[in-house]
Coordinates of C-alpha atoms in Angstrom, one line a residue:
X1 CA 3.6 110.0 117.9
X2 CA 0.5 111.1 116.0
X3 CA 0.1 110.6 112.3
X4 CA -2.1 113.0 110.4
X5 CA -3.5 113.2 106.9
X6 CA -4.3 116.8 106.1
X7 CA -5.3 117.6 102.6
X8 CA -8.0 118.6 100.1
X9 CA -10.1 116.6 97.7
X10 CA -12.8 117.3 95.3
X11 CA -16.4 116.5 96.0
X12 CA -16.0 113.2 94.2
X13 CA -12.9 112.2 96.2
X14 CA -9.9 113.0 94.0
X15 CA -6.6 114.4 95.2
X16 CA -5.5 115.3 91.7
X17 CA -6.7 115.2 88.1
X18 CA -5.8 112.2 85.9
X19 CA -2.5 113.9 85.0
X20 CA -1.6 114.4 88.7
X21 CA -2.4 118.2 88.3
X22 CA -3.7 120.4 91.0
X23 CA -5.0 123.4 88.9
X24 CA -8.5 122.7 90.2
X25 CA -7.3 123.3 93.8
X26 CA -5.2 126.4 93.0
X27 CA -8.1 127.9 91.1
X28 CA -10.5 127.3 94.0
X29 CA -8.6 129.0 96.9
X30 CA -5.4 129.2 98.9
X31 CA -4.2 128.2 102.3
X32 CA -5.1 131.6 103.6
X33 CA -8.7 130.4 103.4
X34 CA -8.1 127.5 105.8
X35 CA -6.6 126.6 109.2
X36 CA -3.4 125.5 107.5
X37 CA -1.0 127.8 109.4
X38 CA -2.3 126.7 112.8
X39 CA -2.1 123.0 111.7
X40 CA 1.5 123.3 110.3
X41 CA 2.9 124.9 113.5
X42 CA 2.0 121.6 115.3
X43 CA 3.9 119.4 112.9
X44 CA 7.4 118.0 113.3
X45 CA 7.7 115.9 110.1
X46 CA 6.2 115.8 106.6
X47 CA 6.0 112.7 104.5
X48 CA 5.2 112.7 100.8
X49 CA 5.5 110.7 97.7
X50 CA 7.5 111.6 94.6
X51 CA 4.6 112.9 92.7
X52 CA 3.6 115.3 95.4
X53 CA 7.1 116.5 95.6
X54 CA 7.1 117.2 91.9
X55 CA 4.3 119.6 92.4
X56 CA 6.3 121.4 95.1
X57 CA 9.7 121.4 93.5
X58 CA 8.4 123.6 90.6
X59 CA 7.3 126.4 92.9
X60 CA 9.4 129.5 93.2
X61 CA 10.8 128.8 96.7
X62 CA 9.9 125.2 97.7
X63 CA 12.2 125.1 100.7
X64 CA 10.1 127.9 102.2
X65 CA 6.9 125.9 102.1
X66 CA 7.8 123.6 104.9
X67 CA 10.6 125.5 106.7
X68 CA 10.2 124.2 110.3
X69 CA 9.7 120.5 109.6
X70 CA 11.9 117.6 108.6
X71 CA 10.6 116.8 105.1
X72 CA 10.9 113.2 103.7
X73 CA 10.1 112.2 100.1
X74 CA 9.6 108.5 99.3
X75 CA 11.4 108.0 96.0
X76 CA 13.9 105.7 94.4
X77 CA 16.1 108.6 93.6
X78 CA 19.1 109.1 95.9
X79 CA 19.2 112.9 95.6
X80 CA 16.4 115.5 95.3
X81 CA 16.6 118.7 93.3
X82 CA 15.7 120.9 96.3
X83 CA 17.3 121.6 99.6
X84 CA 15.2 120.8 102.7
X85 CA 13.8 117.5 101.3
X86 CA 15.3 114.2 102.2
X87 CA 14.9 111.2 100.0
X88 CA 13.8 107.9 101.6
X89 CA 12.6 104.5 100.4
X90 CA 11.3 101.3 101.7
X91 CA 8.2 100.5 103.8
X92 CA 6.2 103.6 104.8
X93 CA 4.9 102.1 108.1
X94 CA 8.4 100.9 109.1
X95 CA 9.9 104.4 108.4
X96 CA 7.1 106.1 110.4
X97 CA 7.6 103.7 113.3
X98 CA 11.4 104.5 113.4
X99 CA 10.8 108.2 113.7
X100 CA 9.9 107.9 117.3
X101 CA 6.9 108.5 119.5
X102 CA 7.4 112.2 120.2
X103 CA 6.7 113.5 116.6
X104 CA 3.6 114.8 114.9
X105 CA 3.8 113.5 111.4
X106 CA 1.9 114.9 108.4
X107 CA 1.2 112.8 105.4
X108 CA 1.2 115.6 102.9
X109 CA 0.0 113.8 99.9
X110 CA -0.1 110.6 97.9
X111 CA -2.4 107.7 98.2
X112 CA 0.6 105.4 97.9
X113 CA 1.9 106.9 101.2
X114 CA -1.5 107.1 103.0
X115 CA -2.8 103.6 102.0
X116 CA -0.2 101.5 103.8
X117 CA -0.5 103.6 106.9
X118 CA -4.3 103.1 106.9
X119 CA -3.8 99.4 106.3
X120 CA -1.6 99.2 109.4
X121 CA -4.0 101.4 111.5
X122 CA -1.3 104.1 111.9
X123 CA -3.3 107.2 110.9
X124 CA -4.5 109.0 114.0
X125 CA -6.3 111.9 112.5
X126 CA -7.7 112.8 109.1
X127 CA -8.3 116.5 108.4
X128 CA -10.0 116.6 105.1
X129 CA -11.0 119.7 103.2
X130 CA -13.6 119.3 100.5
X131 CA -13.4 121.7 97.5
X132 CA -16.6 122.5 95.6
X133 CA -15.3 120.8 92.4
X134 CA -16.2 117.7 90.5
X135 CA -13.5 116.1 88.3
X136 CA -15.3 113.0 87.3
X137 CA -11.9 111.1 87.4
X138 CA -8.4 111.4 88.6
X139 CA -6.2 110.2 91.4
X140 CA -8.4 109.1 94.4
X141 CA -7.4 109.8 98.0
X142 CA -8.3 106.4 99.4
X143 CA -6.8 103.3 97.9
X144 CA -6.2 101.2 101.0
X145 CA -7.0 97.5 101.2
X146 CA -10.7 96.6 101.8
X147 CA -11.2 96.6 105.6
X148 CA -13.5 98.3 108.0
X149 CA -11.7 101.3 109.7
X150 CA -13.7 103.6 112.0
X151 CA -13.0 107.2 112.7
X152 CA -15.1 109.6 114.8
X153 CA -16.0 113.1 113.6
X154 CA -14.6 115.7 115.9
X155 CA -15.2 119.0 114.0
X156 CA -16.8 120.5 110.9
X157 CA -15.7 124.0 109.8
X158 CA -16.2 126.1 106.8
X159 CA -13.3 128.1 105.3
X160 CA -14.5 130.1 102.3
X161 CA -15.6 127.6 99.7
X162 CA -14.0 124.7 101.6
X163 CA -15.7 122.3 104.1
X164 CA -13.2 120.9 106.6
X165 CA -13.9 117.6 108.4
X166 CA -11.7 116.5 111.2
X167 CA -11.8 112.8 112.2
X168 CA -9.9 110.9 114.9
X169 CA -9.2 107.2 115.0
X170 CA -12.0 105.6 116.9

């Protein structure tokens, strides 16, 4: 099993604006400007929080965004509004551990999903795209407990306006 975080943040480290919006990202570029398709083909499972799912569920065809993966949403709701997304609750690290060792798992979004995995040392790779945007405030990517965690830089790429940094657990 490998657990990946793959996502984009602003230069000042925010996943979303203070209202959880992603307009800053959509106005900067699309996935065609990145290695997204190659990355996605390697994934078996996606994990996301409710707020990330809210951004997806309002799109025209959300079930087509992640068509080949099992897609789990951590939420207290028993049913989700869109097919192809499975609601789950409880401990994120426990859920990940139960998925089995033969899966590539993508933490799509949400610092509340990522933080407990970082706290448990369960994130194997961080693929972070940096957008040339400063928000000055918003929802930060990293909110894990204070502890030294080392990753080693594997690659640096440029995709249009984005810088992509790939790190592996040291």
